Amino acid sequence: KNQVEQSPQSLIILEGKNCTLQCNYTVSPFSNLRWYKQDTGRGPVSLTIMTFSENTKSNGRYTATLDADTKQSSLHITASQLSDSASYICVVKKTSYDKVIFGPGTSLSVIP
Amino acid sequence: SAVISQKPSRDICQRGTSLTIQCQVDSQVTMMFWYRQQPGQSLTLIATANQGSEATYESGFVIDKFPISRPNLTFSTLTVSNMSPEDSSIYLCSVEQGSNYGYTFGSGTRLTVV
């Protein structure tokens, strides 16, 4: 049973448009949730990390939200650019001493 | 955050041979993690490498197939042994500097076994 699920599996948007990626998790207890961007053939790069008490966190054009009650997170990308084309991975950590659990990722393609 | 140098970035290997992947971190870290990412899949943890002790392997991964070295707090290697085409994947190393910080990943090694 997947403990971290992401939707959509893939997404194509026009350059300049906004989009929102979803992450639902069943992990409990919960320590923090992270969003990563992974360009093709490269290692993931951290975008945001949110703890239980944080509702929103921004990193440039990326804004992540977290609802710990419903166990949902979203990553909103504003004014998309061609360089945003990548896989976006939601990662959840149970406690400070646990390993992380990776979601399957959302593949985003931004087209001109 | 830490900076990780991983090499090689890619390689094409013959089946039955072995490949050793190296990761060098610019700061001392207690644990280093090795992941495999098969085509179109998310990351799967292979093992956790601790300095001064044997690596801890996840279910489905064994030391004979993926021997790991961790000679000091800034360096680790992962060897993919007796390779078959099913081992074709991206292999990544990673470190975490405190539970409130994200993981830092190496740039990955894209392995193709022919």
mmCIF file with all atom_site columns, N, CA, C and O in Angstrom, chain B residues 3 7 14 16-17 19 23 25-26 35 38 51 56 62-63 66 71 74 91-92 98-100 107 112:
data_model
loop_
_atom_site.group_PDB
_atom_site.id
_atom_site.type_symbol
_atom_site.label_atom_id
_atom_site.label_alt_id
_atom_site.label_comp_id
_atom_site.label_asym_id
_atom_site.label_entity_id
_atom_site.label_seq_id
_atom_site.pdbx_PDB_ins_code
_atom_site.Cartn_x
_atom_site.Cartn_y
_atom_site.Cartn_z
_atom_site.occupancy
_atom_site.B_iso_or_equiv
_atom_site.pdbx_formal_charge
_atom_site.auth_seq_id
_atom_site.auth_comp_id
_atom_site.auth_asym_id
_atom_site.auth_atom_id
_atom_site.pdbx_PDB_model_num
ATOM 1   N N  . VAL B 1 3   ? 27.541 19.634  -0.310  1.00 0.00 ? 3   VAL B N  1
ATOM 2   C CA . VAL B 1 3   ? 27.722 19.456  -1.753  1.00 0.00 ? 3   VAL B CA 1
ATOM 3   C C  . VAL B 1 3   ? 28.303 18.062  -1.966  1.00 0.00 ? 3   VAL B C  1
ATOM 4   O O  . VAL B 1 3   ? 29.284 17.684  -1.310  1.00 0.00 ? 3   VAL B O  1
ATOM 5   N N  . LYS B 1 7   ? 30.548 10.196  -8.974  1.00 0.00 ? 7   LYS B N  1
ATOM 6   C CA . LYS B 1 7   ? 31.072 9.780   -10.271 1.00 0.00 ? 7   LYS B CA 1
ATOM 7   C C  . LYS B 1 7   ? 31.187 8.271   -10.368 1.00 0.00 ? 7   LYS B C  1
ATOM 8   O O  . LYS B 1 7   ? 31.285 7.595   -9.320  1.00 0.00 ? 7   LYS B O  1
ATOM 9   N N  . GLN B 1 14  ? 29.358 -4.194  -19.573 1.00 0.00 ? 14  GLN B N  1
ATOM 10  C CA . GLN B 1 14  ? 29.023 -5.527  -20.036 1.00 0.00 ? 14  GLN B CA 1
ATOM 11  C C  . GLN B 1 14  ? 28.431 -6.343  -18.890 1.00 0.00 ? 14  GLN B C  1
ATOM 12  O O  . GLN B 1 14  ? 28.838 -6.194  -17.729 1.00 0.00 ? 14  GLN B O  1
ATOM 13  N N  . GLY B 1 16  ? 27.880 -9.187  -16.292 1.00 0.00 ? 16  GLY B N  1
ATOM 14  C CA . GLY B 1 16  ? 28.853 -10.009 -15.580 1.00 0.00 ? 16  GLY B CA 1
ATOM 15  C C  . GLY B 1 16  ? 29.988 -9.219  -14.951 1.00 0.00 ? 16  GLY B C  1
ATOM 16  O O  . GLY B 1 16  ? 30.715 -9.753  -14.110 1.00 0.00 ? 16  GLY B O  1
ATOM 17  N N  . THR B 1 17  ? 30.130 -7.966  -15.339 1.00 0.00 ? 17  THR B N  1
ATOM 18  C CA . THR B 1 17  ? 31.186 -7.141  -14.753 1.00 0.00 ? 17  THR B CA 1
ATOM 19  C C  . THR B 1 17  ? 30.645 -6.372  -13.555 1.00 0.00 ? 17  THR B C  1
ATOM 20  O O  . THR B 1 17  ? 29.468 -6.478  -13.207 1.00 0.00 ? 17  THR B O  1
ATOM 21  N N  . LEU B 1 19  ? 30.750 -2.456  -11.336 1.00 0.00 ? 19  LEU B N  1
ATOM 22  C CA . LEU B 1 19  ? 30.999 -1.019  -11.416 1.00 0.00 ? 19  LEU B CA 1
ATOM 23  C C  . LEU B 1 19  ? 30.979 -0.441  -10.014 1.00 0.00 ? 19  LEU B C  1
ATOM 24  O O  . LEU B 1 19  ? 30.066 -0.730  -9.240  1.00 0.00 ? 19  LEU B O  1
ATOM 25  N N  . CYS B 1 23  ? 31.027 8.581   -4.051  1.00 0.00 ? 23  CYS B N  1
ATOM 26  C CA . CYS B 1 23  ? 30.434 9.844   -3.617  1.00 0.00 ? 23  CYS B CA 1
ATOM 27  C C  . CYS B 1 23  ? 31.339 10.507  -2.585  1.00 0.00 ? 23  CYS B C  1
ATOM 28  O O  . CYS B 1 23  ? 31.713 9.885   -1.580  1.00 0.00 ? 23  CYS B O  1
ATOM 29  N N  . VAL B 1 25  ? 31.594 13.924  -0.162  1.00 0.00 ? 25  VAL B N  1
ATOM 30  C CA . VAL B 1 25  ? 30.821 15.012  0.434   1.00 0.00 ? 25  VAL B CA 1
ATOM 31  C C  . VAL B 1 25  ? 31.791 16.067  0.951   1.00 0.00 ? 25  VAL B C  1
ATOM 32  O O  . VAL B 1 25  ? 32.869 15.724  1.448   1.00 0.00 ? 25  VAL B O  1
ATOM 33  N N  . ASP B 1 26  ? 31.405 17.325  0.861   1.00 0.00 ? 26  ASP B N  1
ATOM 34  C CA . ASP B 1 26  ? 32.316 18.401  1.258   1.00 0.00 ? 26  ASP B CA 1
ATOM 35  C C  . ASP B 1 26  ? 32.283 18.681  2.753   1.00 0.00 ? 26  ASP B C  1
ATOM 36  O O  . ASP B 1 26  ? 32.916 19.642  3.224   1.00 0.00 ? 26  ASP B O  1
ATOM 37  N N  . TYR B 1 35  ? 20.600 5.041   -3.213  1.00 0.00 ? 35  TYR B N  1
ATOM 38  C CA . TYR B 1 35  ? 19.297 4.788   -3.793  1.00 0.00 ? 35  TYR B CA 1
ATOM 39  C C  . TYR B 1 35  ? 19.458 4.241   -5.219  1.00 0.00 ? 35  TYR B C  1
ATOM 40  O O  . TYR B 1 35  ? 20.444 4.511   -5.906  1.00 0.00 ? 35  TYR B O  1
ATOM 41  N N  . GLN B 1 38  ? 14.880 3.100   -10.931 1.00 0.00 ? 38  GLN B N  1
ATOM 42  C CA . GLN B 1 38  ? 14.670 2.405   -12.197 1.00 0.00 ? 38  GLN B CA 1
ATOM 43  C C  . GLN B 1 38  ? 13.859 3.301   -13.129 1.00 0.00 ? 38  GLN B C  1
ATOM 44  O O  . GLN B 1 38  ? 13.157 4.212   -12.673 1.00 0.00 ? 38  GLN B O  1
ATOM 45  N N  . GLN B 1 51  ? 29.796 5.127   8.936   1.00 0.00 ? 51  GLN B N  1
ATOM 46  C CA . GLN B 1 51  ? 31.247 5.039   9.060   1.00 0.00 ? 51  GLN B CA 1
ATOM 47  C C  . GLN B 1 51  ? 31.617 4.143   10.227  1.00 0.00 ? 51  GLN B C  1
ATOM 48  O O  . GLN B 1 51  ? 31.092 4.309   11.318  1.00 0.00 ? 51  GLN B O  1
ATOM 49  N N  . THR B 1 56  ? 23.668 -0.981  6.380   1.00 0.00 ? 56  THR B N  1
ATOM 50  C CA . THR B 1 56  ? 22.367 -1.590  6.657   1.00 0.00 ? 56  THR B CA 1
ATOM 51  C C  . THR B 1 56  ? 21.577 -1.654  5.366   1.00 0.00 ? 56  THR B C  1
ATOM 52  O O  . THR B 1 56  ? 21.263 -0.614  4.786   1.00 0.00 ? 56  THR B O  1
ATOM 53  N N  . VAL B 1 62  ? 21.185 -7.098  -1.109  1.00 0.00 ? 62  VAL B N  1
ATOM 54  C CA . VAL B 1 62  ? 22.134 -7.862  -0.310  1.00 0.00 ? 62  VAL B CA 1
ATOM 55  C C  . VAL B 1 62  ? 23.547 -7.367  -0.540  1.00 0.00 ? 62  VAL B C  1
ATOM 56  O O  . VAL B 1 62  ? 23.868 -6.826  -1.603  1.00 0.00 ? 62  VAL B O  1
ATOM 57  N N  . ILE B 1 63  ? 24.379 -7.598  0.447   1.00 0.00 ? 63  ILE B N  1
ATOM 58  C CA . ILE B 1 63  ? 25.743 -7.085  0.422   1.00 0.00 ? 63  ILE B CA 1
ATOM 59  C C  . ILE B 1 63  ? 26.565 -7.698  -0.706  1.00 0.00 ? 63  ILE B C  1
ATOM 60  O O  . ILE B 1 63  ? 27.423 -7.024  -1.278  1.00 0.00 ? 63  ILE B O  1
ATOM 61  N N  . PHE B 1 66  ? 25.550 -5.626  -3.752  1.00 0.00 ? 66  PHE B N  1
ATOM 62  C CA . PHE B 1 66  ? 25.802 -4.187  -3.637  1.00 0.00 ? 66  PHE B CA 1
ATOM 63  C C  . PHE B 1 66  ? 26.744 -3.895  -2.461  1.00 0.00 ? 66  PHE B C  1
ATOM 64  O O  . PHE B 1 66  ? 26.349 -3.252  -1.486  1.00 0.00 ? 66  PHE B O  1
ATOM 65  N N  . PRO B 1 71  ? 34.847 4.460   4.298   1.00 0.00 ? 71  PRO B N  1
ATOM 66  C CA . PRO B 1 71  ? 36.116 4.541   5.025   1.00 0.00 ? 71  PRO B CA 1
ATOM 67  C C  . PRO B 1 71  ? 36.240 5.742   5.948   1.00 0.00 ? 71  PRO B C  1
ATOM 68  O O  . PRO B 1 71  ? 37.028 5.708   6.896   1.00 0.00 ? 71  PRO B O  1
ATOM 69  N N  . THR B 1 74  ? 33.345 11.433  4.981   1.00 0.00 ? 74  THR B N  1
ATOM 70  C CA . THR B 1 74  ? 33.069 12.251  3.799   1.00 0.00 ? 74  THR B CA 1
ATOM 71  C C  . THR B 1 74  ? 33.013 11.446  2.505   1.00 0.00 ? 74  THR B C  1
ATOM 72  O O  . THR B 1 74  ? 32.816 12.015  1.425   1.00 0.00 ? 74  THR B O  1
ATOM 73  N N  . TYR B 1 91  ? 21.697 5.411   -10.127 1.00 0.00 ? 91  TYR B N  1
ATOM 74  C CA . TYR B 1 91  ? 22.079 5.187   -8.737  1.00 0.00 ? 91  TYR B CA 1
ATOM 75  C C  . TYR B 1 91  ? 22.469 6.530   -8.136  1.00 0.00 ? 91  TYR B C  1
ATOM 76  O O  . TYR B 1 91  ? 23.219 7.309   -8.743  1.00 0.00 ? 91  TYR B O  1
ATOM 77  N N  . LEU B 1 92  ? 21.954 6.800   -6.943  1.00 0.00 ? 92  LEU B N  1
ATOM 78  C CA . LEU B 1 92  ? 22.184 8.092   -6.305  1.00 0.00 ? 92  LEU B CA 1
ATOM 79  C C  . LEU B 1 92  ? 22.636 7.902   -4.869  1.00 0.00 ? 92  LEU B C  1
ATOM 80  O O  . LEU B 1 92  ? 22.146 7.031   -4.164  1.00 0.00 ? 92  LEU B O  1
ATOM 81  N N  . GLY B 1 98  ? 20.699 16.783  9.591   1.00 0.00 ? 98  GLY B N  1
ATOM 82  C CA . GLY B 1 98  ? 19.677 17.172  10.554  1.00 0.00 ? 98  GLY B CA 1
ATOM 83  C C  . GLY B 1 98  ? 18.305 16.871  9.994   1.00 0.00 ? 98  GLY B C  1
ATOM 84  O O  . GLY B 1 98  ? 18.047 17.018  8.800   1.00 0.00 ? 98  GLY B O  1
ATOM 85  N N  . SER B 1 99  ? 17.387 16.434  10.869  1.00 0.00 ? 99  SER B N  1
ATOM 86  C CA . SER B 1 99  ? 16.085 15.978  10.404  1.00 0.00 ? 99  SER B CA 1
ATOM 87  C C  . SER B 1 99  ? 15.223 17.112  9.869   1.00 0.00 ? 99  SER B C  1
ATOM 88  O O  . SER B 1 99  ? 14.248 16.876  9.164   1.00 0.00 ? 99  SER B O  1
ATOM 89  N N  . ASN B 1 100 ? 15.547 18.352  10.175  1.00 0.00 ? 100 ASN B N  1
ATOM 90  C CA . ASN B 1 100 ? 14.747 19.473  9.698   1.00 0.00 ? 100 ASN B CA 1
ATOM 91  C C  . ASN B 1 100 ? 15.243 20.018  8.367   1.00 0.00 ? 100 ASN B C  1
ATOM 92  O O  . ASN B 1 100 ? 14.706 20.998  7.864   1.00 0.00 ? 100 ASN B O  1
ATOM 93  N N  . SER B 1 107 ? 24.530 13.867  -8.087  1.00 0.00 ? 107 SER B N  1
ATOM 94  C CA . SER B 1 107 ? 23.947 14.094  -9.415  1.00 0.00 ? 107 SER B CA 1
ATOM 95  C C  . SER B 1 107 ? 23.537 12.796  -10.101 1.00 0.00 ? 107 SER B C  1
ATOM 96  O O  . SER B 1 107 ? 22.882 12.834  -11.137 1.00 0.00 ? 107 SER B O  1
ATOM 97  N N  . THR B 1 112 ? 23.940 1.657   -17.669 1.00 0.00 ? 112 THR B N  1
ATOM 98  C CA . THR B 1 112 ? 23.313 0.802   -18.676 1.00 0.00 ? 112 THR B CA 1
ATOM 99  C C  . THR B 1 112 ? 24.135 -0.471  -18.797 1.00 0.00 ? 112 THR B C  1
ATOM 100 O O  . THR B 1 112 ? 25.356 -0.407  -19.010 1.00 0.00 ? 112 THR B O  1
#
